[in-house]
Coordinates of C-alpha atoms in Angstrom, one line a residue:
Chain X
M1 CA 106.4 70.0 57.6
F2 CA 104.6 73.1 58.7
M3 CA 106.2 74.8 55.7
L4 CA 109.5 75.0 57.6
E5 CA 111.3 74.4 54.3
K6 CA 110.4 78.0 53.5
A7 CA 112.4 79.2 56.4
M8 CA 115.5 77.5 55.1
I9 CA 116.0 79.8 52.1
G10 CA 117.0 83.2 52.9
S11 CA 119.5 86.0 52.4
R12 CA 122.8 86.4 54.2
R13 CA 121.2 89.1 56.3
Y14 CA 118.5 86.6 57.4
W15 CA 121.0 83.9 58.2
G16 CA 123.2 86.4 60.0
W17 CA 120.3 87.5 62.2
L18 CA 119.4 83.9 63.0
A19 CA 123.1 83.2 63.9
F20 CA 123.1 86.2 66.2
L21 CA 120.0 85.0 67.9
L22 CA 121.4 81.5 68.3
V23 CA 124.5 82.9 70.0
L24 CA 122.3 84.8 72.5
I25 CA 120.3 81.6 73.1
A26 CA 123.5 79.6 73.6
L27 CA 124.7 82.2 76.1
G28 CA 121.3 82.1 78.0
G29 CA 121.6 78.3 77.9
V30 CA 125.0 78.3 79.5
C31 CA 123.8 80.6 82.3
Y32 CA 120.7 78.5 82.8
L33 CA 122.9 75.4 83.2
R34 CA 124.7 77.3 85.9
Q35 CA 121.4 78.1 87.6
L36 CA 120.4 74.5 87.4
R37 CA 123.6 73.5 89.1
Y38 CA 123.8 76.1 91.8
G39 CA 120.2 77.0 92.2
L40 CA 118.4 80.3 92.0
I41 CA 121.2 81.8 94.1
V42 CA 122.7 83.0 90.8
T43 CA 119.9 85.5 90.6
G44 CA 119.3 88.6 92.6
L45 CA 116.2 87.2 94.2
S46 CA 115.8 86.9 98.0
R47 CA 113.5 85.9 100.8
D48 CA 111.5 89.2 100.5
V49 CA 111.7 89.6 96.7
T50 CA 110.9 86.1 95.7
W51 CA 109.9 86.9 92.2
G52 CA 111.7 89.2 89.9
L53 CA 112.7 89.6 86.3
Y54 CA 111.6 86.2 85.2
I55 CA 108.0 86.4 86.5
A56 CA 107.8 90.0 85.5
Q57 CA 108.7 89.1 81.9
F58 CA 106.2 86.3 82.0
T59 CA 103.5 88.8 83.0
F60 CA 104.5 91.3 80.4
F61 CA 104.5 88.8 77.5
V62 CA 101.2 87.2 78.5
G63 CA 100.0 90.7 77.6
V64 CA 101.7 90.7 74.3
A65 CA 100.2 87.3 73.6
A66 CA 96.7 88.4 74.6
S67 CA 96.9 91.4 72.3
A68 CA 96.6 89.3 69.2
V69 CA 92.9 89.7 70.0
M70 CA 93.2 93.3 68.9
V71 CA 93.6 92.2 65.3
V72 CA 91.6 89.0 65.5
L73 CA 88.5 90.6 67.0
P74 CA 88.1 93.5 64.4
Y75 CA 88.7 91.0 61.6
Y76 CA 86.5 88.2 62.6
L77 CA 83.7 90.0 64.4
H78 CA 83.6 93.3 62.6
D79 CA 84.9 92.3 59.2
V80 CA 87.6 94.9 59.2
R81 CA 89.1 93.9 55.8
Q82 CA 92.3 95.9 56.3
F83 CA 93.4 93.4 59.0
Q84 CA 93.1 90.5 56.7
K85 CA 96.8 90.5 55.9
I86 CA 98.0 91.0 59.5
T87 CA 95.7 88.8 61.5
I88 CA 98.1 85.9 61.0
L89 CA 101.0 88.1 62.1
G90 CA 99.1 88.8 65.4
E91 CA 98.4 85.1 65.9
L92 CA 102.0 84.1 65.2
L93 CA 103.2 86.8 67.6
A94 CA 100.8 85.2 70.2
V95 CA 102.4 81.8 69.6
S96 CA 105.9 83.2 70.2
S97 CA 104.9 85.2 73.2
V98 CA 103.1 82.3 75.0
T99 CA 106.1 80.1 74.4
M100 CA 108.3 82.8 76.0
C101 CA 105.9 83.0 78.9
M102 CA 106.2 79.3 79.5
L103 CA 109.9 79.5 79.3
F104 CA 110.0 82.3 81.8
I105 CA 107.9 80.3 84.2
L106 CA 110.2 77.3 83.7
V107 CA 113.4 79.2 84.4
D108 CA 111.9 80.6 87.6
M109 CA 111.2 77.1 89.0
G110 CA 113.4 75.9 91.8
Q111 CA 112.8 72.3 90.7
P112 CA 112.2 72.5 87.0
A113 CA 112.3 68.8 86.6
R114 CA 109.1 68.5 88.7
V115 CA 107.1 71.2 86.8
L116 CA 104.7 68.6 85.4
N117 CA 103.6 68.0 89.0
V118 CA 101.2 70.8 88.2
L119 CA 99.4 68.4 85.9
R120 CA 100.0 65.2 87.9
Y121 CA 98.4 66.7 91.0
P122 CA 95.9 69.2 89.5
T123 CA 95.0 71.6 92.2
L124 CA 91.9 73.4 91.2
H125 CA 92.0 76.1 93.9
S126 CA 95.4 77.3 92.7
L127 CA 95.4 80.1 90.1
M128 CA 98.7 78.8 88.8
F129 CA 97.0 75.6 87.6
W130 CA 94.4 77.7 85.7
D131 CA 97.1 79.8 84.3
M132 CA 98.8 76.7 82.9
V133 CA 95.5 75.5 81.4
S134 CA 94.6 78.9 79.9
L135 CA 98.1 79.5 78.5
G136 CA 98.4 76.0 77.0
G137 CA 94.9 76.3 75.4
Y138 CA 95.8 79.7 74.0
L139 CA 99.0 78.4 72.5
A140 CA 97.2 75.4 70.9
L141 CA 94.4 77.6 69.5
N142 CA 96.7 80.1 67.9
A143 CA 99.1 77.4 66.6
V144 CA 96.2 75.6 64.9
I145 CA 94.7 78.8 63.5
S146 CA 98.0 80.0 62.1
V147 CA 98.9 76.7 60.5
V148 CA 95.5 76.1 59.0
M149 CA 95.2 79.7 57.6
L150 CA 98.7 79.7 56.2
S151 CA 98.3 76.2 54.6
A152 CA 95.1 77.3 52.9
E153 CA 96.8 80.4 51.6
R154 CA 99.8 78.4 50.3
N155 CA 97.5 76.0 48.5
G156 CA 95.4 78.8 47.1
V157 CA 92.2 77.4 48.7
P158 CA 89.8 79.1 51.0
A159 CA 90.3 78.2 54.7
P160 CA 88.1 75.5 56.1
R161 CA 84.9 76.8 57.5
W162 CA 85.5 75.3 61.0
I163 CA 88.4 77.6 61.5
K164 CA 86.2 80.7 62.1
P165 CA 84.6 79.4 65.3
V166 CA 88.0 78.4 66.5
A167 CA 89.3 81.9 65.8
I168 CA 86.3 83.4 67.6
L169 CA 86.9 81.1 70.6
S170 CA 90.4 82.5 70.7
I171 CA 89.0 86.0 71.5
P172 CA 87.5 85.3 75.0
W173 CA 90.4 83.0 75.5
A174 CA 92.9 85.8 75.0
V175 CA 91.0 87.9 77.6
S176 CA 91.1 84.9 80.0
I177 CA 94.8 84.4 79.8
H178 CA 95.5 87.9 81.0
T179 CA 92.7 87.9 83.6
V180 CA 93.9 84.7 85.1
T181 CA 97.4 86.1 85.1
A182 CA 96.2 89.2 87.0
F183 CA 94.3 86.9 89.4
L184 CA 97.6 85.2 90.3
Y185 CA 98.5 88.5 92.0
S186 CA 95.3 90.2 92.9
G187 CA 94.0 87.4 95.3
L188 CA 96.9 87.4 97.8
P189 CA 95.8 88.7 101.3
G190 CA 99.1 90.2 102.4
R191 CA 100.1 92.0 99.2
T192 CA 98.2 95.3 99.2
F193 CA 99.9 96.6 96.0
W194 CA 98.2 93.8 94.0
L195 CA 95.1 93.4 96.1
T196 CA 93.0 95.6 93.8
A197 CA 90.1 94.6 91.5
I198 CA 91.4 96.9 88.8
L199 CA 94.5 94.8 88.3
A200 CA 93.0 92.6 85.6
P201 CA 91.5 95.6 83.6
R202 CA 94.9 97.4 84.0
F203 CA 96.7 94.3 82.7
L204 CA 94.4 94.1 79.7
A205 CA 94.6 97.8 78.9
S206 CA 98.4 97.8 79.0
A207 CA 98.5 94.6 77.0
F208 CA 96.3 96.0 74.3
A209 CA 98.7 98.9 74.0
S210 CA 102.0 97.2 74.2
G211 CA 101.1 94.2 71.9
P212 CA 99.8 96.2 69.0
A213 CA 102.7 98.7 69.4
L214 CA 105.1 95.8 68.8
L215 CA 103.0 94.6 65.9
I216 CA 103.2 98.1 64.3
L217 CA 107.0 98.0 64.6
L218 CA 107.1 94.5 63.2
C219 CA 104.9 95.6 60.2
L220 CA 107.1 98.6 59.5
L221 CA 110.1 96.4 59.7
L222 CA 108.6 93.9 57.3
R223 CA 107.8 96.6 54.9
R224 CA 111.4 97.9 54.9
L225 CA 113.1 94.5 54.8
T226 CA 110.7 92.4 52.7
S227 CA 108.2 92.6 49.9
F228 CA 105.4 92.3 52.5
D229 CA 103.3 95.4 53.0
A230 CA 100.7 95.2 55.7
G231 CA 99.0 98.2 54.2
Q232 CA 98.9 101.8 55.3
E233 CA 95.3 101.5 56.5
A234 CA 96.0 98.5 58.7
I235 CA 99.0 100.2 60.3
R236 CA 97.0 103.4 60.9
K237 CA 94.2 101.4 62.5
L238 CA 96.7 99.7 64.8
G239 CA 97.9 103.2 65.8
V240 CA 94.4 104.2 66.8
I241 CA 94.1 101.0 68.9
V242 CA 97.3 101.8 70.6
A243 CA 96.2 105.4 71.3
Y244 CA 93.0 104.2 72.9
A245 CA 94.5 101.4 74.9
M246 CA 97.4 103.5 76.1
S247 CA 95.0 106.3 77.3
I248 CA 92.9 103.7 79.2
S249 CA 96.0 102.1 80.7
V250 CA 97.3 105.4 82.0
F251 CA 93.8 106.3 83.2
F252 CA 93.6 103.1 85.2
V253 CA 97.0 103.8 86.8
L254 CA 95.7 107.3 87.8
L255 CA 92.6 105.7 89.4
E256 CA 94.9 103.5 91.5
L257 CA 96.9 106.5 92.5
F258 CA 93.9 108.4 93.6
T259 CA 92.5 105.7 95.8
V260 CA 95.8 105.1 97.4
F261 CA 96.9 108.6 98.0
Y262 CA 93.5 110.2 98.9
S263 CA 92.8 107.4 101.5
R264 CA 96.3 107.9 102.8
I265 CA 96.5 104.3 104.2
P266 CA 100.2 104.0 104.9
E267 CA 100.7 100.4 103.8
E268 CA 99.0 101.1 100.5
M269 CA 101.1 104.2 99.8
E270 CA 104.4 102.7 100.7
H271 CA 104.7 100.5 97.5
F272 CA 104.2 103.5 95.3
R273 CA 106.6 105.6 97.4
F274 CA 109.2 102.8 97.0
L275 CA 108.7 102.9 93.2
F276 CA 108.5 106.6 92.6
V277 CA 110.6 108.3 95.4
G278 CA 112.3 105.5 97.1
L279 CA 111.9 104.1 100.6
E280 CA 114.5 103.8 103.4
G281 CA 117.3 104.9 101.0
Q282 CA 116.4 102.3 98.4
R283 CA 115.9 104.4 95.3
H284 CA 117.2 102.1 92.5
L285 CA 113.8 101.7 90.8
V286 CA 113.0 105.4 90.9
P287 CA 114.8 106.4 87.6
W288 CA 113.2 103.5 85.9
M289 CA 109.7 104.4 87.0
W290 CA 110.1 108.1 86.0
S291 CA 111.4 107.0 82.6
S292 CA 108.3 105.0 82.2
V293 CA 106.2 108.0 83.1
A294 CA 108.1 110.2 80.7
A295 CA 107.9 107.7 77.9
A296 CA 104.1 107.3 78.4
S297 CA 103.5 111.0 78.5
V298 CA 105.4 111.7 75.2
A299 CA 103.8 108.6 73.6
L300 CA 100.3 109.8 74.5
V301 CA 100.9 113.3 72.9
L302 CA 102.3 111.6 69.7
L303 CA 99.4 109.2 69.6
L304 CA 96.5 111.4 70.5
V305 CA 97.2 114.1 67.8
P306 CA 96.0 112.4 64.6
R307 CA 98.3 114.6 62.4
L308 CA 101.3 113.3 64.2
R309 CA 100.1 109.7 64.5
E310 CA 99.6 109.4 60.8
R311 CA 103.2 109.9 60.0
D312 CA 105.1 106.5 60.0
T313 CA 108.2 107.8 61.7
V314 CA 106.2 109.4 64.5
L315 CA 104.0 106.3 64.9
A316 CA 107.2 104.1 65.1
A317 CA 108.6 106.4 67.8
A318 CA 105.4 106.4 69.7
S319 CA 105.2 102.6 69.5
V320 CA 108.7 102.2 70.8
L321 CA 107.9 104.6 73.7
V322 CA 104.7 102.7 74.6
F323 CA 106.5 99.4 74.5
V324 CA 109.3 100.6 76.7
S325 CA 107.1 102.5 79.1
L326 CA 104.8 99.5 79.7
W327 CA 107.7 97.1 79.8
I328 CA 109.1 99.0 82.7
E329 CA 105.7 99.5 84.4
K330 CA 104.7 95.8 84.1
G331 CA 107.9 94.0 83.5
L332 CA 109.7 95.6 86.4
G333 CA 107.7 97.9 88.7
L334 CA 104.6 95.8 89.1
I335 CA 106.3 92.7 90.4
V336 CA 109.1 94.1 92.4
G337 CA 106.8 96.9 93.7
G338 CA 104.5 94.3 95.1
F339 CA 107.2 92.7 97.2
V340 CA 108.7 95.9 98.6
P341 CA 108.1 96.7 101.4
S342 CA 107.5 93.1 102.6
P343 CA 104.5 92.3 104.8
L344 CA 106.9 92.7 107.7
G345 CA 107.9 96.1 106.4
S346 CA 111.4 95.2 105.2
V347 CA 112.8 97.2 102.2
T348 CA 115.0 94.9 100.3
R349 CA 117.1 95.8 97.3
Y350 CA 116.6 93.6 94.2
S351 CA 119.0 94.0 91.3
P352 CA 119.0 91.3 88.7
T353 CA 122.4 89.6 88.3
A354 CA 124.3 89.2 85.0
P355 CA 123.4 85.5 84.7
E356 CA 119.7 86.4 85.3
W357 CA 119.8 89.1 82.5
T358 CA 121.5 86.7 80.2
I359 CA 118.9 84.0 80.8
V360 CA 116.2 86.6 80.1
L361 CA 118.1 87.7 77.0
G362 CA 118.2 84.0 75.9
V363 CA 114.4 83.6 76.2
W364 CA 113.9 86.9 74.3
A365 CA 116.1 85.6 71.6
I366 CA 114.1 82.4 71.4
G367 CA 111.0 84.5 71.0
A368 CA 112.7 86.6 68.3
L369 CA 113.9 83.5 66.5
M370 CA 110.3 82.1 66.5
I371 CA 108.9 85.4 65.2
T372 CA 111.6 85.6 62.5
V373 CA 111.1 82.1 61.2
F374 CA 107.3 82.4 61.4
Y375 CA 107.2 85.7 59.6
K376 CA 109.7 84.5 57.0
I377 CA 107.4 81.5 56.2
T378 CA 104.4 83.8 56.0
V379 CA 106.2 86.3 53.7
S380 CA 107.5 83.4 51.5
V381 CA 104.0 81.9 51.2
R382 CA 102.7 85.3 50.0
E383 CA 105.6 86.0 47.7
V384 CA 105.0 82.8 45.7
R385 CA 101.3 83.5 45.2
Chain C
M1 CA 82.9 32.0 80.5
K2 CA 84.5 32.9 77.3
I3 CA 85.6 36.4 76.7
T4 CA 86.7 37.4 73.2
R5 CA 89.7 39.6 72.7
K6 CA 87.6 42.5 71.7
E7 CA 85.3 42.2 74.7
F8 CA 88.3 42.0 77.0
L9 CA 89.8 45.1 75.6
C10 CA 86.5 46.8 75.9
I11 CA 86.1 45.9 79.5
A12 CA 89.7 46.9 80.3
G13 CA 89.2 50.2 78.6
L14 CA 86.0 51.0 80.5
A15 CA 87.6 50.0 83.8
A16 CA 90.6 52.3 83.2
A17 CA 88.2 55.1 82.2
G18 CA 86.2 54.5 85.4
A19 CA 89.2 54.6 87.6
G20 CA 90.4 57.8 85.9
A21 CA 87.0 59.4 86.4
A22 CA 86.9 58.4 90.1
K23 CA 90.3 60.0 90.5
A24 CA 89.1 63.1 88.8
V25 CA 86.0 63.3 90.9
Q26 CA 88.1 62.8 94.0
T27 CA 90.5 65.6 93.0
I28 CA 87.7 68.0 92.1
G29 CA 85.9 67.2 95.3
G30 CA 89.0 67.7 97.3
A31 CA 88.3 64.6 99.4
D32 CA 91.4 62.5 100.1
P33 CA 90.5 59.2 101.7
A34 CA 94.1 58.4 102.2
A35 CA 94.7 61.5 104.4
P36 CA 96.3 60.5 107.7
Q37 CA 94.0 60.8 110.6
A38 CA 95.3 62.8 113.5
S39 CA 95.6 61.0 116.8
G40 CA 92.6 61.6 118.9
A41 CA 89.4 63.4 117.8
A42 CA 89.5 66.8 116.2
K43 CA 92.5 68.5 117.7
R44 CA 93.7 71.8 116.7
W45 CA 97.2 72.5 117.8
G46 CA 98.0 76.0 118.9
M47 CA 100.7 78.0 120.6
V48 CA 100.7 80.8 123.1
I49 CA 103.8 83.0 123.4
D50 CA 104.0 85.2 126.5
F51 CA 105.7 88.4 125.5
Q52 CA 106.1 89.5 129.1
K53 CA 108.1 86.5 130.0
C54 CA 110.0 86.4 126.7
R55 CA 111.2 89.9 126.8
A56 CA 112.6 89.5 130.3
D57 CA 115.6 87.9 128.7
R58 CA 116.3 89.6 125.4
D59 CA 119.5 87.8 124.5
C60 CA 118.1 84.3 125.0
D61 CA 118.1 82.3 121.7
D62 CA 117.2 78.9 123.3
C63 CA 114.1 78.3 121.3
L64 CA 115.7 79.2 118.0
N65 CA 118.7 77.0 118.6
A66 CA 116.6 74.1 119.6
C67 CA 114.6 74.3 116.5
R68 CA 117.6 74.7 114.3
A69 CA 119.2 71.6 115.8
A70 CA 116.1 69.5 115.6
H71 CA 115.3 70.2 111.9
N72 CA 118.7 70.6 110.2
V73 CA 117.9 74.3 109.5
P74 CA 120.9 75.7 107.6
D75 CA 122.8 78.7 108.8
I76 CA 122.9 80.8 105.6
P77 CA 125.4 83.6 105.8
E78 CA 123.5 86.0 103.5
R79 CA 120.7 87.6 105.5
E80 CA 118.4 88.1 102.5
R81 CA 118.5 84.4 101.7
E82 CA 118.2 83.0 105.2
V83 CA 116.1 79.9 105.9
K84 CA 114.0 80.6 109.0
W85 CA 111.6 78.3 110.9
V86 CA 111.4 80.3 114.1
W87 CA 113.2 83.6 114.5
K88 CA 113.3 86.8 116.5
E89 CA 111.7 89.9 114.9
R90 CA 111.2 93.5 116.2
Y91 CA 107.9 94.1 118.0
E92 CA 106.7 96.8 115.6
K93 CA 107.3 94.6 112.6
V94 CA 105.4 91.7 114.1
F95 CA 102.3 93.8 115.0
P96 CA 102.5 96.7 112.5
F97 CA 98.8 97.6 112.8
Q98 CA 98.2 97.0 116.5
Q99 CA 100.1 99.8 118.1
T100 CA 100.2 103.4 118.8
D101 CA 103.1 105.8 118.7
Y102 CA 103.5 105.3 122.4
T103 CA 103.6 101.5 122.4
R104 CA 106.1 101.7 119.6
R105 CA 108.3 103.9 121.8
A106 CA 107.7 101.8 124.9
F107 CA 108.6 98.5 123.3
E108 CA 111.3 99.9 121.0
G109 CA 114.0 97.3 120.4
H110 CA 112.1 94.5 121.9
V111 CA 112.0 91.3 119.9
L112 CA 109.7 88.3 120.0
P113 CA 109.8 84.9 118.3
I114 CA 107.7 84.4 115.2
L115 CA 107.1 81.3 113.2
C116 CA 104.6 79.8 110.8
N117 CA 101.1 80.7 112.2
Q118 CA 99.6 77.3 111.1
C119 CA 96.6 79.2 109.8
A120 CA 93.1 77.8 110.0
N121 CA 92.6 79.3 106.5
P122 CA 96.1 79.3 105.0
A123 CA 96.7 81.4 101.9
C124 CA 99.8 79.3 101.0
V125 CA 97.7 76.1 100.8
R126 CA 95.2 77.9 98.6
V127 CA 97.7 79.0 96.0
C128 CA 100.1 75.9 95.9
P129 CA 99.7 74.5 92.3
T130 CA 100.7 70.9 93.3
A131 CA 99.2 70.6 96.8
A132 CA 102.8 70.2 98.0
T133 CA 101.6 72.2 101.0
W134 CA 98.4 71.2 102.7
K135 CA 96.6 71.5 106.0
R136 CA 96.2 68.5 108.3
E137 CA 93.1 67.9 110.3
D138 CA 94.9 68.9 113.5
G139 CA 95.6 72.3 111.9
I140 CA 99.3 71.8 111.0
V141 CA 100.2 73.2 107.6
M142 CA 102.6 70.6 106.1
M143 CA 105.2 70.7 103.3
D144 CA 106.1 67.9 100.9
W145 CA 109.6 68.7 99.9
H146 CA 109.5 66.0 97.3
R147 CA 106.6 67.4 95.5
C148 CA 107.4 71.1 95.7
I149 CA 108.3 72.6 92.3
G150 CA 109.9 75.7 93.8
C151 CA 107.5 78.2 92.2
R152 CA 107.5 80.3 95.5
Y153 CA 103.8 81.2 95.0
C154 CA 103.2 80.2 98.7
M155 CA 105.9 82.8 99.7
A156 CA 104.1 85.5 97.8
A157 CA 100.8 84.5 99.4
C158 CA 102.0 84.2 103.0
P159 CA 101.3 87.5 104.8
Y160 CA 103.7 86.6 107.6
G161 CA 107.0 86.0 105.7
S162 CA 107.0 82.5 107.4
R163 CA 108.3 80.6 104.4
S164 CA 111.8 80.2 103.2
F165 CA 113.2 79.1 99.9
N166 CA 116.5 77.1 99.4
W167 CA 118.3 79.4 97.0
S168 CA 121.2 77.0 97.0
D169 CA 122.0 73.6 98.5
P170 CA 121.4 74.1 102.2
R171 CA 123.5 71.1 103.3
P172 CA 126.9 72.7 103.5
H173 CA 125.4 75.3 105.9
I174 CA 124.0 72.9 108.4
G175 CA 125.9 73.3 111.7
K176 CA 125.4 69.9 113.4
L177 CA 123.6 67.4 111.3
T178 CA 120.9 65.3 113.0
S179 CA 119.9 62.0 111.4
E180 CA 116.5 62.3 113.1
F181 CA 115.1 64.7 110.5
P182 CA 115.5 65.0 106.7
T183 CA 117.7 67.6 105.2
R184 CA 116.3 69.6 102.2
T185 CA 117.5 70.2 98.7
K186 CA 118.0 73.4 96.7
G187 CA 115.0 74.8 95.0
V188 CA 112.3 73.9 97.5
V189 CA 110.3 75.9 100.1
E190 CA 110.3 75.0 103.8
K191 CA 108.9 76.3 107.0
C192 CA 108.0 75.5 110.6
N193 CA 106.0 72.3 110.9
F194 CA 105.0 72.7 114.6
C195 CA 107.3 69.7 115.2
E196 CA 104.8 67.3 113.8
E197 CA 107.5 64.6 114.0
R198 CA 107.8 65.1 117.8
L199 CA 104.0 65.4 118.3
A200 CA 103.7 62.0 116.6
N201 CA 105.8 60.6 119.5
G202 CA 103.9 62.4 122.2
R203 CA 106.5 65.1 122.7
V204 CA 106.0 68.9 122.7
P205 CA 107.7 71.0 120.0
A206 CA 111.4 71.6 120.5
C207 CA 111.1 75.4 121.0
V208 CA 108.5 74.8 123.8
E209 CA 110.8 72.3 125.5
A210 CA 113.8 74.6 125.2
C211 CA 112.2 77.7 126.7
R212 CA 113.6 78.1 130.2
R213 CA 111.0 80.7 131.3
K214 CA 108.1 78.6 130.0
A215 CA 107.1 81.5 127.8
I216 CA 105.9 79.3 125.0
V217 CA 102.9 77.0 125.7
F218 CA 101.6 74.4 123.4
G219 CA 98.3 72.5 123.3
D220 CA 95.0 71.7 121.8
L221 CA 92.9 74.8 121.0
N222 CA 89.8 72.7 120.8
D223 CA 90.2 71.4 124.3
E224 CA 88.7 73.9 126.8
K225 CA 90.7 72.4 129.6
S226 CA 94.1 72.7 127.9
T227 CA 96.7 75.1 129.2
V228 CA 96.6 77.2 126.1
R229 CA 92.9 77.7 126.4
Q230 CA 93.2 78.6 130.1
L231 CA 95.9 81.2 129.3
L232 CA 93.7 82.6 126.4
R233 CA 90.8 82.9 128.9
A234 CA 92.9 84.5 131.6
R235 CA 95.0 86.9 129.6
Y236 CA 94.6 89.4 126.8
S237 CA 96.0 87.8 123.6
I238 CA 96.6 89.0 120.1
Q239 CA 97.3 87.3 116.7
R240 CA 99.4 88.6 113.8
T241 CA 97.2 90.5 111.3
P242 CA 94.0 88.5 112.1
E243 CA 92.0 90.9 109.9
L244 CA 93.2 89.0 106.9
G245 CA 91.0 86.1 107.9
T246 CA 93.9 83.6 108.0
G247 CA 93.1 82.5 111.5
P248 CA 96.6 82.1 113.0
S249 CA 97.0 79.3 115.6
V250 CA 99.8 81.2 117.3
F251 CA 98.8 83.7 120.0
Y252 CA 100.8 86.4 121.8
L253 CA 100.1 87.4 125.4
I254 CA 101.0 91.1 125.7

């Protein structure tokens, strides 16, 4: 079924990696059971910082999921042949990322057993309902496309004609998942940090940098570990995409900074102050944020100079920097920064606890496991042919 | 009349589809015929808090204690994870945008009670994905603790910090348990309910009753002759961040 049998044959290294991931998943599972029993008190969350690492990871990986569009769009709409081999990798990355997003939402719930109330009592004026719809739809689209394309490839037949419109539908759908996710935040009256129309474009720009950056790393890894070669041209093209998207992403952040600091409205500035210099003695996010800035700056230099970008090692380093920088910006600063200071002006420290990190690690491991198995199947299908 | 098996199945299927469609239309339209009607015509409950009277006795906690006792509000030791229905907050935090450097100095250290504003246009209700929080016709923003999934979106949306989450089981932290009001479980959000359980029995909210200086007045904002309306006519009143368009039902006389 679903060619899973192909994932059952592998080297010792493959099985060792899977075993390692399973151990992480088990550890995360144990911590989650603890959270189920005692409640979200096992996390570092509080009255004022009600969302933290879980929701931040959700937000970040919605971006990674949406970025599949960066290979799907050129391939299906502009007939960029170089992406033929890696479109499926992008779609499978989307499937794994959306699954992680859903898990991150689930582990954040106070009453996870009731989560289907969202579907039992559909509330159309809630963006969370729409987020569930768009994420679910995106998962289904990408799962169908990947399975159909891969089956056709295995059987040595051309893919059915109906799959093209489905793939094209997945393009606006990818934009929608990240737009709706931005709307979760940007429509809240008391949260000035998020109350900005540029949040959705910012989300998309950072997504289209971090997702393809991860895809570059995965392609380079596949080339080193397996017989699968995405092709130098495809990897270079991805590098160009990351260069553009990262520049736009940084530009959008600078636009935000201008509006906030030129207008000098105190409540707008305080969130950025908290993140970059600290507020009322709370400086724990400051080193993180400056690391993000440093990583972004170095990455931009490496990406914008074509001579540097075209070297695999440099491209790999730049991709790591882009991923780390945006993970901090979106997966840490954006959510926590929105909550501090609170509408009542309180500055509350949020530091994720060990169980919280372990649960996050467990979900990451689930994502990595899915990617490993999916890519293993893809590579096996192609090796046979 | 004879109905064949096939016809029966067909009719049953259509009926089920029809019922489903009606339900969908209802949900989309937002109309809920089963919504409880408030007693009397078109009331809008509101509260007026007299800061002058209240600050005369800074150490008084009568209203807070009365609320706590009436609603099984737990006494969580960790400040960052407290459950609060009505609580005292520093003046400058309650009205951050309605003061000058001089009022700040003049009222430094003064506190006043704050609670859910029972907004006319509540952001929390707008964002709740399960309609576990909703606004009644009399203006009270309600919570269904059995439907809440604990996503805390309402807490992110509330510009007043009026909502609390049960980070753990609250029951061990309840001082004196009353059987008059339900306790809550871990993983759900709660907040002030304007004592809707007392209003249903014709009583005023517990905090209003407990205030010895009569600094908290409760009544129908839609009734021009009510005490709250008389006070709002006679004195200068402010709301908490009204510029957000939430339409708070709690007013402060300064």
